[in-house]
Amino acid sequence: MQHRIIPADRWEPFSDEHLARVVPVATDRIVRASAATDFTPRQAEMVIFDASGMSADGVRIWRAARRLGESANARARSSARLRFGGRTSSIGWIGWVLVLAALTGGLAFAAALQTKNVLITAAFSAATAMAVLVAAVGARGRPLDRGLWRPQAFALVGTAVAVVLVGGGATAPAMAVLVGAPIIVGTSLIAGIVIRRGRPQQAREVDESLTAAYREVIADLPAHVERLERETSAALPPERARFVERARTAVFERLRDDERVPEPARRRLARHGDAHAAGGVIIADLADPLTWLPAGLARSAYTADDPRHPDNRDG
């Protein structure tokens, strides 16, 4: 439902009178919103759309721009997965298999410590060894992501301690499983380290696979943003577009001089100025990689001297 600040029969839509009423209302609402630490410029333009009686247009643009970031995120992950299969720690299937190995290794330790049941402990140890073997076969002698040693180390400790706790009362078959599990896990862990050291270039590539994929997507992003801006301009009637641009210019000018607006919020708004067409602030803000990049990649996706790096931005 569209929000109207006064009854429809008391103003002519998109007239100077309408503008004079919208600007102070929008300004006041944005001033209040700017006090929040997570305030963003896209929220400011959305307020302007809403106060102008054009909330449906703003919501439509917002959703399209949000899909732009979601699509970029999906493309980066798909690219890394396609190039490196399951060998990346955060998105690859091998990582999840090794997490399962760590879990069953922990359960083997818990069963040995709490129940002293040899059969249950052996079953969990066997599951751990099987998971590690599946991961090793999947890697096919290629380097794994550097982060994947951790679940293997956890699995090794769990199965090794389990042998110590229940091995004395185990039958020969059970003892073979209990002893074999940490040997298999330890051998896989050592082999992985040897492979990485023997193929340092491949190891670096898989370590940086996700970061490299995001950098490629970021480089391609401006073309997608330009296409969305063209689609937005074509879909928004010229009279509405001009009104939003006029209102935004007036509101942002007031906000720059309003001492009630925190300085970080002013800096964020200042980055956008009047260079955008109607809806452009929403699009630019939601398409900004720092909006949709995973937190762990926000810094590594840019070089330290890049002005887009988080440390080189104001606000």
XYZ file of C-alpha atoms in Angstrom, residues 8 36 39 64 94 96 101 105-106 111 121 166 168 184 193 196 207 215 221 225 230 244 247 258 260 288 291 313 315:
29
model
C -4.780 12.900 -2.116
C 21.072 3.510 14.138
C 21.877 2.950 8.845
C 15.656 -6.289 -7.862
C 34.976 -32.895 1.078
C 31.521 -31.515 5.020
C 34.617 -37.461 10.428
C 35.628 -39.145 16.028
C 34.302 -37.041 18.885
C 31.403 -43.417 23.886
C 33.276 -47.033 20.174
C 38.690 -49.137 25.742
C 42.327 -53.208 26.875
C 44.003 -44.200 8.583
C 50.487 -32.071 4.290
C 50.443 -29.488 -0.232
C 43.388 -21.794 -0.623
C 37.138 -10.976 -7.388
C 29.451 -6.550 -11.484
C 24.438 -2.816 -12.277
C 18.526 0.853 -17.468
C 12.333 11.354 -6.697
C 13.306 15.248 -3.591
C 21.944 18.677 9.851
C 21.446 15.627 14.265
C 28.079 -2.812 -3.275
C 26.776 -5.444 1.356
C 36.393 3.828 3.078
C 31.878 5.617 7.213
